[in-house]
Amino acid sequence: MRRERRCSGRTTGLLAAAEDEVSVAVAALFGSHGETYQVLSAQAAKFHSRFAQTLAAAAASYAGMEADAGQSLLNIVNSPAQALLGRPLFGNGINGAPGTGQDGGPEGC
């Protein structure tokens, strides 16, 4: 941000090339355009920041909904096998107790 402030003087505070009216008017015109650019650039940076935050929040929400939907589908598919066989049709099984060498629980069918 400091660099932007340092550079803004270079684009907004131009010296006239000569002492005549035209040179002074052209320098003022370019200075005005430089100030307008600085304002628009700051607004664009704020917009970009808000847009990126909104996009990240939407991505997180989408990922959460996908995970929930996948788990719901897995529960629907596994429920008949769970009722008949006592274990799910698909699954990763149950880990054994750490450090004991004990076997884990059964995986899916």
C-alpha angles and dihedrals in degrees: 000000000000090000090054090052092047091051096044091072089058092056099039107035102056120167119229114255090226139001097259124110095250094054091047091048093048092049090049091048093051090045090053091050089049092053091048090050091051091052094046092045091053091049091049091051091052091048091049091051093050091045092051091049091049092048092050091050091049091050091051091048091049092049091050092050091049091052092048092048091049092050091048091052091047090052091050093049094044099046098081093048090045090053095046103035104023093240136069124270091229126026148113097250127232123295119240120241109288117255095008102089087231117154118251126237124278123287124224120298 
